[in-house]
């Protein structure tokens, strides 16, 4: 790699971490993507300064990676990393023009997420054995995932100080350490209170004092444990779909939209920065769209 890029990458990484609150996982992904650019320039025998990079260089870079078999979704992430990096350099006055202005990411197919019906959600929850401490904890966790549309990392990261159960609200810390308040329904509140009173508070040792969901050793519950539990209960409920903790989030959003919730309200609840993300995550089935048209379009009124 051309050494002149290293200080720029380090400054950019510090900016993402300190100013935008990016996770270590995201920083690692950005670093890996950006390091491919000077490696490509070296391969071509080119050594332009960062301020001399043209869109033509970047187009060739993307074409090279596509020929090597880089998937369109990975290409799109790379374009996002490049745009963010050069926008940072422009703001810092390291460069005086943005070479990514005309750079276009490949078009991605619309990925429809797997969604459970309300009946399937209830069947999955009913498959949990409530005669065990393990089951009481899992029921509280999955009720919370579905009631609030949380990411699995948001659920496992919940703190006791985030719970306002008397007011039926949670304070959730999402991506970029952004906080939002999310309502939580009575069913989830009931199971949370049962879990905390009869399981969490009875643990012989609690290592993470402020963490809500704990394993049997008193430590914070891992995301892997949640994935494993969800797949187990889905199988026991006879659900023949690819189910993960994120399926509860997709189902939460879709059920709200199908029930008539405003898309921007759902955007706020999910913690999405862009309404476009919410539209992708909250697909509506064609029967519901057809019924909406028939019910509300003035031309269909008798």
Coordinates of C-alpha atoms in Angstrom, one line a residue:
X1 CA 0.0 0.0 0.0
X2 CA 1.2 3.5 -0.7
X3 CA 2.3 4.9 2.7
X4 CA 0.9 8.3 2.0
X5 CA -2.7 6.9 2.4
X6 CA -2.1 5.5 5.9
X7 CA -2.4 8.9 7.8
X8 CA -5.6 9.7 5.9
X9 CA -7.1 6.4 6.7
X10 CA -6.2 6.8 10.4
X11 CA -7.7 10.3 10.6
X12 CA -10.9 9.1 8.8
X13 CA -11.2 6.1 11.2
X14 CA -10.9 8.4 14.2
X15 CA -13.6 10.7 12.7
X16 CA -16.0 7.7 12.2
X17 CA -15.4 6.4 15.7
X18 CA -15.4 9.7 17.7
X19 CA -17.8 11.9 15.7
X20 CA -20.2 9.4 14.1
X21 CA -20.0 6.7 16.7
X22 CA -19.4 3.8 14.3
X23 CA -18.8 0.3 15.9
X24 CA -15.5 -1.5 15.7
X25 CA -17.1 -3.9 13.2
X26 CA -18.1 -1.1 10.8
X27 CA -14.7 0.5 11.2
X28 CA -13.0 -2.7 10.2
X29 CA -15.3 -3.1 7.2
X30 CA -14.6 0.5 6.0
X31 CA -10.8 0.0 6.5
X32 CA -10.8 -3.2 4.6
X33 CA -12.7 -1.6 1.7
X34 CA -10.6 1.5 1.5
X35 CA -7.3 -0.3 1.6
X36 CA -8.2 -1.9 -1.7
X37 CA -7.9 1.4 -3.5
X38 CA -4.2 2.1 -3.1
X39 CA -3.5 -1.6 -3.7
X40 CA -5.4 -1.3 -7.0
X41 CA -3.4 1.9 -7.9
X42 CA -0.1 0.1 -7.2
X43 CA -1.2 -2.8 -9.4
X44 CA -1.8 -0.5 -12.3
X45 CA 1.5 1.3 -11.7
X46 CA -0.3 4.6 -10.9
X47 CA 0.7 6.9 -8.0
X48 CA -1.7 9.9 -8.1
X49 CA -1.9 12.0 -5.0
X50 CA -5.2 11.8 -3.1
X51 CA -6.2 15.2 -4.6
X52 CA -5.5 13.9 -8.1
X53 CA -7.9 11.0 -7.9
X54 CA -10.5 11.1 -10.7
X55 CA -13.8 9.4 -11.1
X56 CA -12.2 7.5 -13.9
X57 CA -9.7 5.9 -11.5
X58 CA -12.6 4.9 -9.2
X59 CA -14.7 3.5 -12.1
X60 CA -11.8 1.4 -13.1
X61 CA -11.3 0.3 -9.5
X62 CA -14.9 -0.9 -9.2
X63 CA -14.8 -2.6 -12.6
X64 CA -11.6 -4.4 -11.6
X65 CA -13.2 -5.7 -8.4
X66 CA -16.4 -6.7 -10.3
X67 CA -14.2 -8.8 -12.7
X68 CA -12.7 -10.5 -9.7
X69 CA -16.1 -11.5 -8.6
X70 CA -17.0 -8.9 -5.9
X71 CA -20.8 -9.2 -5.3
X72 CA -23.0 -6.2 -6.2
X73 CA -24.0 -5.7 -2.6
X74 CA -20.3 -5.6 -1.6
X75 CA -19.6 -3.1 -4.4
X76 CA -22.4 -0.9 -3.1
X77 CA -20.9 -0.9 0.4
X78 CA -17.5 0.0 -1.2
X79 CA -19.0 2.9 -3.0
X80 CA -20.6 4.1 0.2
X81 CA -17.2 3.9 2.0
X82 CA -15.5 5.8 -0.8
X83 CA -18.1 8.5 -0.8
X84 CA -17.9 8.9 3.0
X85 CA -14.1 9.0 2.9
X86 CA -13.8 11.6 0.1
X87 CA -16.5 13.8 1.7
X88 CA -14.5 13.7 4.9
X89 CA -11.3 14.8 3.0
X90 CA -13.3 17.6 1.3
X91 CA -14.6 18.8 4.7
X92 CA -11.1 18.7 6.1
X93 CA -9.8 20.6 3.0
X94 CA -7.4 17.9 2.1
X95 CA -8.9 17.9 -1.4
X96 CA -10.7 20.7 -3.2
X97 CA -13.2 18.5 -5.2
X98 CA -15.0 15.2 -4.6
X99 CA -14.1 12.6 -7.2
X100 CA -17.0 10.4 -6.1
X101 CA -19.7 12.9 -7.1
X102 CA -20.6 11.0 -10.3
X103 CA -19.7 7.6 -8.9
X104 CA -22.7 5.2 -9.0
X105 CA -23.2 2.0 -7.0
X106 CA -24.6 -1.0 -8.8
X107 CA -28.4 -1.5 -8.7
X108 CA -29.4 -4.0 -6.1
X109 CA -32.4 -6.2 -6.3
X110 CA -35.1 -5.5 -3.7
X111 CA -34.6 -8.1 -1.0
X112 CA -37.8 -9.0 0.7
X113 CA -37.2 -10.0 4.3
X114 CA -38.7 -13.1 5.8
X115 CA -41.8 -12.3 7.9
X116 CA -43.9 -14.3 10.3
X117 CA -47.6 -13.9 10.6
X118 CA -49.1 -12.9 13.9
X119 CA -50.3 -16.5 14.3
X120 CA -46.8 -17.8 13.7
X121 CA -45.3 -15.4 16.2
X122 CA -47.8 -16.6 18.9
X123 CA -47.1 -20.2 18.0
X124 CA -43.3 -19.6 18.4
X125 CA -43.8 -17.9 21.7
X126 CA -46.1 -20.7 22.9
X127 CA -43.3 -23.2 22.2
X128 CA -41.2 -21.8 25.0
X129 CA -41.3 -23.9 28.2
X130 CA -42.3 -21.4 31.0
X131 CA -41.6 -23.9 33.7
X132 CA -37.9 -23.2 33.5
X133 CA -35.8 -20.1 34.3
X134 CA -34.3 -20.4 30.8
X135 CA -37.8 -20.3 29.3
X136 CA -39.0 -17.4 31.3
X137 CA -36.0 -15.3 30.2
X138 CA -36.4 -16.3 26.5
X139 CA -40.1 -15.5 26.6
X140 CA -39.4 -12.0 28.0
X141 CA -36.6 -11.5 25.4
X142 CA -38.7 -12.5 22.4
X143 CA -41.8 -10.7 23.6
X144 CA -39.6 -7.6 23.8
X145 CA -38.1 -8.1 20.3
X146 CA -41.5 -8.4 18.7
X147 CA -43.2 -5.7 20.9
X148 CA -40.6 -3.1 20.1
X149 CA -39.0 -4.1 16.8
X150 CA -35.5 -4.1 18.3
X151 CA -32.3 -5.3 16.7
X152 CA -30.8 -8.2 18.6
X153 CA -27.8 -6.1 19.7
X154 CA -30.3 -3.5 21.1
X155 CA -32.1 -6.1 23.1
X156 CA -29.0 -7.8 24.5
X157 CA -27.6 -4.3 25.3
X158 CA -30.7 -3.2 27.2
X159 CA -29.9 -1.8 30.7
X160 CA -32.1 -1.7 33.8
X161 CA -31.8 2.1 33.6
X162 CA -33.4 1.9 30.1
X163 CA -36.6 0.4 31.4
X164 CA -39.6 2.7 32.1
X165 CA -42.1 -0.1 32.5
X166 CA -44.6 2.0 34.5
X167 CA -44.8 4.3 31.6
X168 CA -44.5 1.4 29.1
X169 CA -41.4 2.8 27.3
X170 CA -37.9 1.6 26.7
X171 CA -34.9 3.8 26.0
X172 CA -33.0 2.0 23.1
X173 CA -29.4 2.7 22.0
X174 CA -29.2 2.0 18.3
X175 CA -26.6 2.3 15.5
X176 CA -24.2 5.2 16.0
X177 CA -25.1 5.3 19.7
X178 CA -28.3 7.1 18.9
X179 CA -31.0 6.8 21.5
X180 CA -34.7 6.6 20.9
X181 CA -37.8 6.0 23.1
X182 CA -39.9 3.0 22.0
X183 CA -43.3 2.0 23.5
X184 CA -43.6 -1.5 24.9
X185 CA -47.0 -3.3 25.2
X186 CA -48.5 -4.8 28.4
X187 CA -47.8 -8.4 27.4
X188 CA -44.0 -7.8 27.0
X189 CA -44.0 -5.7 30.2
X190 CA -45.7 -8.6 32.1
X191 CA -43.1 -11.2 30.9
X192 CA -40.2 -8.8 31.6
X193 CA -41.4 -8.3 35.1
X194 CA -41.8 -12.0 35.7
X195 CA -38.3 -12.7 34.3
X196 CA -36.6 -10.0 36.4
X197 CA -38.5 -10.9 39.6
X198 CA -38.3 -14.7 39.5
X199 CA -35.1 -15.3 37.4
X200 CA -32.7 -12.4 37.1
X201 CA -33.0 -11.3 40.7
X202 CA -32.5 -14.9 41.9
X203 CA -29.2 -15.5 40.1
X204 CA -26.5 -16.4 42.6
X205 CA -24.1 -14.0 40.9
X206 CA -24.6 -11.1 38.6
X207 CA -21.6 -9.9 36.7
X208 CA -23.3 -7.3 34.6
X209 CA -25.3 -5.4 37.2
X210 CA -27.1 -3.0 34.8
X211 CA -27.7 -5.5 31.9
X212 CA -31.3 -6.8 31.6
X213 CA -30.9 -10.1 29.9
X214 CA -28.3 -12.4 31.5
X215 CA -27.1 -15.9 31.0
X216 CA -27.1 -18.5 33.8
X217 CA -23.6 -17.3 35.0
X218 CA -24.8 -13.8 35.4
X219 CA -23.1 -12.4 32.3
X220 CA -24.6 -10.5 29.4
X221 CA -26.5 -12.7 27.0
X222 CA -24.7 -13.1 23.7
X223 CA -26.3 -12.6 20.3
X224 CA -25.4 -16.1 19.3
X225 CA -27.4 -17.5 22.2
X226 CA -30.4 -15.5 21.0
X227 CA -30.0 -16.8 17.4
X228 CA -29.8 -20.4 18.7
X229 CA -32.9 -20.0 20.9
X230 CA -35.0 -18.5 18.1
X231 CA -34.2 -21.2 15.6
X232 CA -34.9 -23.9 18.3
X233 CA -38.4 -22.5 19.2
X234 CA -39.3 -21.9 15.5
X235 CA -38.5 -25.6 14.8
X236 CA -40.5 -26.7 17.8
X237 CA -43.5 -24.6 16.6
X238 CA -43.3 -26.3 13.2
X239 CA -42.4 -23.0 11.4
X240 CA -40.8 -23.9 8.0
X241 CA -39.2 -20.5 7.4
X242 CA -35.7 -19.1 7.8
X243 CA -36.2 -17.4 11.1
X244 CA -33.7 -15.3 13.1
X245 CA -34.0 -12.6 15.8
X246 CA -34.2 -10.0 13.0
X247 CA -37.4 -11.7 11.7
X248 CA -39.2 -10.3 14.8
X249 CA -38.1 -6.8 13.7
X250 CA -39.3 -7.3 10.2
X251 CA -42.6 -8.8 11.4
X252 CA -43.1 -5.9 13.9
X253 CA -42.7 -3.3 11.1
X254 CA -44.8 -5.2 8.6
X255 CA -47.7 -5.8 11.0
X256 CA -47.7 -2.2 12.0
X257 CA -47.9 -1.0 8.4
X258 CA -50.6 -3.6 7.6
X259 CA -52.5 -2.3 10.5
X260 CA -52.5 1.2 9.1
X261 CA -49.5 2.8 10.9
X262 CA -47.8 5.8 9.3
X263 CA -44.5 4.9 7.6
X264 CA -42.7 7.8 9.2
X265 CA -43.8 6.7 12.7
X266 CA -42.5 3.2 11.9
X267 CA -39.2 4.8 10.8
X268 CA -38.9 6.5 14.1
X269 CA -39.6 3.3 16.0
X270 CA -37.1 1.3 14.1
X271 CA -34.4 4.0 14.4
X272 CA -33.9 4.3 10.6
X273 CA -32.2 7.4 9.3
X274 CA -33.8 7.1 5.9
X275 CA -37.4 6.4 5.0
X276 CA -36.1 4.4 2.1
X277 CA -34.7 1.8 4.5
X278 CA -38.0 1.6 6.2
X279 CA -39.8 1.0 2.9
X280 CA -37.5 -1.9 2.1
X281 CA -37.8 -3.5 5.6
X282 CA -41.6 -3.1 5.8
X283 CA -42.8 -4.7 2.5
X284 CA -46.5 -5.1 2.1
X285 CA -48.1 -8.2 0.6
X286 CA -50.1 -7.7 -2.6
X287 CA -53.4 -8.7 -1.0
X288 CA -53.1 -5.9 1.5
X289 CA -52.2 -3.4 -1.2
X290 CA -55.2 -4.5 -3.3
X291 CA -57.5 -4.2 -0.3
X292 CA -56.2 -0.7 0.4
X293 CA -56.8 0.4 -3.2
X294 CA -60.3 -1.0 -3.2
X295 CA -61.2 0.5 0.1
X296 CA -59.8 4.0 -0.2
X297 CA -59.5 4.9 -3.9
X298 CA -62.4 7.3 -4.8
X299 CA -63.0 5.5 -8.1
X300 CA -64.0 2.3 -6.3
X301 CA -66.6 3.9 -4.1
X302 CA -70.2 3.1 -5.0

